GROMACS .gro file of C-alpha atoms in nm:
model
  129
    1MET     CA    1   1.565   2.244  -0.427
    2ALA     CA    2   1.882   2.298  -0.621
    3GLN     CA    3   1.864   2.276  -0.996
    4VAL     CA    4   2.056   1.989  -1.152
    5GLU     CA    5   2.256   2.119  -1.445
    6LYS     CA    6   2.309   1.901  -1.748
    7PRO     CA    7   2.672   1.862  -1.848
    8SER     CA    8   2.703   1.917  -2.222
    9SER     CA    9   2.863   1.579  -2.289
   10ASP     CA   10   2.720   1.366  -2.008
   11SER     CA   11   2.674   1.028  -2.175
   12SER     CA   12   2.474   0.890  -1.882
   13PHE     CA   13   2.227   1.178  -1.915
   14ILE     CA   14   2.186   1.112  -2.287
   15GLN     CA   15   2.128   0.741  -2.214
   16GLN     CA   16   1.870   0.831  -1.951
   17VAL     CA   17   1.683   1.055  -2.195
   18GLN     CA   18   1.692   0.771  -2.448
   19ARG     CA   19   1.557   0.525  -2.190
   20LEU     CA   20   1.276   0.765  -2.100
   21HIS     CA   21   1.189   0.797  -2.469
   22GLU     CA   22   1.181   0.417  -2.500
   23LEU     CA   23   0.953   0.397  -2.196
   24THR     CA   24   0.724   0.652  -2.361
   25VAL     CA   25   0.711   0.442  -2.679
   26TYR     CA   26   0.637   0.125  -2.480
   27GLY     CA   27   0.371   0.304  -2.278
   28ARG     CA   28   0.192   0.429  -2.588
   29TRP     CA   29   0.194   0.086  -2.749
   30LEU     CA   30   0.071  -0.073  -2.427
   31LEU     CA   31  -0.220   0.172  -2.425
   32VAL     CA   32  -0.304   0.078  -2.784
   33ILE     CA   33  -0.287  -0.294  -2.703
   34PHE     CA   34  -0.500  -0.239  -2.392
   35LEU     CA   35  -0.766  -0.060  -2.599
   36TRP     CA   36  -0.772  -0.333  -2.864
   37LEU     CA   37  -0.796  -0.608  -2.601
   38THR     CA   38  -1.062  -0.445  -2.382
   39LEU     CA   39  -1.270  -0.195  -2.580
   40ALA     CA   40  -1.265  -0.342  -2.931
   41PRO     CA   41  -1.422  -0.682  -2.839
   42PHE     CA   42  -1.722  -0.508  -2.678
   43CYS     CA   43  -1.765  -0.284  -2.982
   44LEU     CA   44  -1.739  -0.576  -3.223
   45TRP     CA   45  -1.983  -0.777  -3.011
   46GLU     CA   46  -2.235  -0.495  -3.037
   47LEU     CA   47  -2.193  -0.500  -3.415
   48ARG     CA   48  -2.214  -0.880  -3.449
   49THR     CA   49  -2.544  -0.886  -3.642
   50GLU     CA   50  -2.428  -0.614  -3.881
   51ILE     CA   51  -2.099  -0.799  -3.933
   52GLY     CA   52  -2.302  -1.109  -4.022
   53PHE     CA   53  -2.497  -0.910  -4.280
   54LEU     CA   54  -2.174  -0.764  -4.417
   55LEU     CA   55  -2.030  -1.112  -4.462
   56GLU     CA   56  -2.337  -1.207  -4.668
   57TYR     CA   57  -2.345  -0.898  -4.887
   58PHE     CA   58  -2.104  -0.608  -4.842
   59THR     CA   59  -2.214  -0.255  -4.926
   60TRP     CA   60  -2.092   0.078  -4.796
   61ALA     CA   61  -2.450   0.166  -4.712
   62SER     CA   62  -2.467  -0.129  -4.474
   63VAL     CA   63  -2.141  -0.016  -4.310
   64ARG     CA   64  -2.284   0.335  -4.260
   65TYR     CA   65  -2.609   0.189  -4.129
   66GLY     CA   66  -2.430  -0.034  -3.880
   67LEU     CA   67  -2.210   0.244  -3.749
   68PHE     CA   68  -2.486   0.506  -3.746
   69PHE     CA   69  -2.725   0.299  -3.538
   70HIS     CA   70  -2.450   0.182  -3.299
   71PRO     CA   71  -2.275   0.508  -3.205
   72PHE     CA   72  -2.091   0.373  -2.900
   73ALA     CA   73  -1.945   0.087  -3.101
   74ALA     CA   74  -1.845   0.331  -3.374
   75LEU     CA   75  -1.679   0.564  -3.122
   76GLY     CA   76  -1.498   0.276  -2.953
   77LEU     CA   77  -1.362   0.134  -3.277
   78GLY     CA   78  -1.276   0.487  -3.392
   79LEU     CA   79  -1.080   0.539  -3.072
   80CYS     CA   80  -0.891   0.213  -3.121
   81VAL     CA   81  -0.808   0.286  -3.484
   82GLY     CA   82  -0.729   0.653  -3.412
   83MET     CA   83  -0.491   0.573  -3.126
   84THR     CA   84  -0.317   0.308  -3.335
   85LEU     CA   85  -0.270   0.545  -3.628
   86SER     CA   86  -0.154   0.832  -3.408
   87VAL     CA   87   0.111   0.617  -3.237
   88LEU     CA   88   0.225   0.481  -3.573
   89MET     CA   89   0.256   0.831  -3.718
   90TRP     CA   90   0.430   0.968  -3.404
   91GLN     CA   91   0.684   0.686  -3.399
   92SER     CA   92   0.738   0.702  -3.777
   93ARG     CA   93   0.804   1.076  -3.756
   94ASN     CA   94   1.058   1.021  -3.479
   95ILE     CA   95   1.232   0.745  -3.676
   96LEU     CA   96   1.236   0.926  -4.012
   97PHE     CA   97   1.294   1.288  -3.909
   98GLY     CA   98   1.426   1.261  -3.554
   99MET     CA   99   1.266   1.388  -3.239
  100PRO     CA  100   1.154   1.752  -3.242
  101THR     CA  101   1.351   1.983  -3.012
  102ALA     CA  102   1.043   2.059  -2.800
  103GLU     CA  103   1.000   1.689  -2.728
  104LYS     CA  104   1.372   1.647  -2.653
  105GLN     CA  105   1.354   1.937  -2.408
  106ARG     CA  106   1.044   1.791  -2.243
  107LEU     CA  107   1.221   1.457  -2.196
  108GLU     CA  108   1.533   1.631  -2.061
  109LYS     CA  109   1.324   1.827  -1.808
  110GLN     CA  110   1.153   1.507  -1.701
  111VAL     CA  111   1.491   1.335  -1.653
  112TYR     CA  112   1.601   1.635  -1.441
  113ARG     CA  113   1.293   1.594  -1.222
  114ILE     CA  114   1.352   1.219  -1.192
  115ARG     CA  115   1.715   1.281  -1.092
  116GLN     CA  116   1.614   1.547  -0.840
  117GLN     CA  117   1.352   1.331  -0.672
  118GLY     CA  118   1.584   1.033  -0.663
  119PRO     CA  119   1.486   0.673  -0.588
  120SER     CA  120   1.142   0.775  -0.462
  121HIS     CA  121   1.034   0.862  -0.820
  122PRO     CA  122   0.836   0.578  -0.985
  123LEU     CA  123   1.050   0.588  -1.301
  124TRP     CA  124   1.385   0.606  -1.120
  125LYS     CA  125   1.469   0.236  -1.151
  126TRP     CA  126   1.391   0.228  -1.524
  127VAL     CA  127   1.552   0.558  -1.622
  128CYS     CA  128   1.849   0.606  -1.390
  129LYS     CA  129   1.928   0.243  -1.297
   0.00000   0.00000   0.00000
């Protein structure tokens, strides 16, 4: 396959990289929403008696007790909270400081691959329109 070279001032290429970045942002937030809608209810259901006790009388010891004796619920809620915080921090860093060059290069390479494969690539219609 021939390599597709990026023109230095190709505005369509820059727009395609931007669209791919937006798709990445949407994909990460969809994953977070999916986790909160599927995993979190099961974890909270497993902790329902401990949550009832916490509503009566809150102590940090009761929180530790509830999470210690329900490790799968603790891991599930930790995953939900951790993914949410990581996406928030990643997006905040990109907004405040701009995208790192390594990430820009990764997106550019991915746009090259999408352009090379053409309409048969799953992201073609969203990135290259």
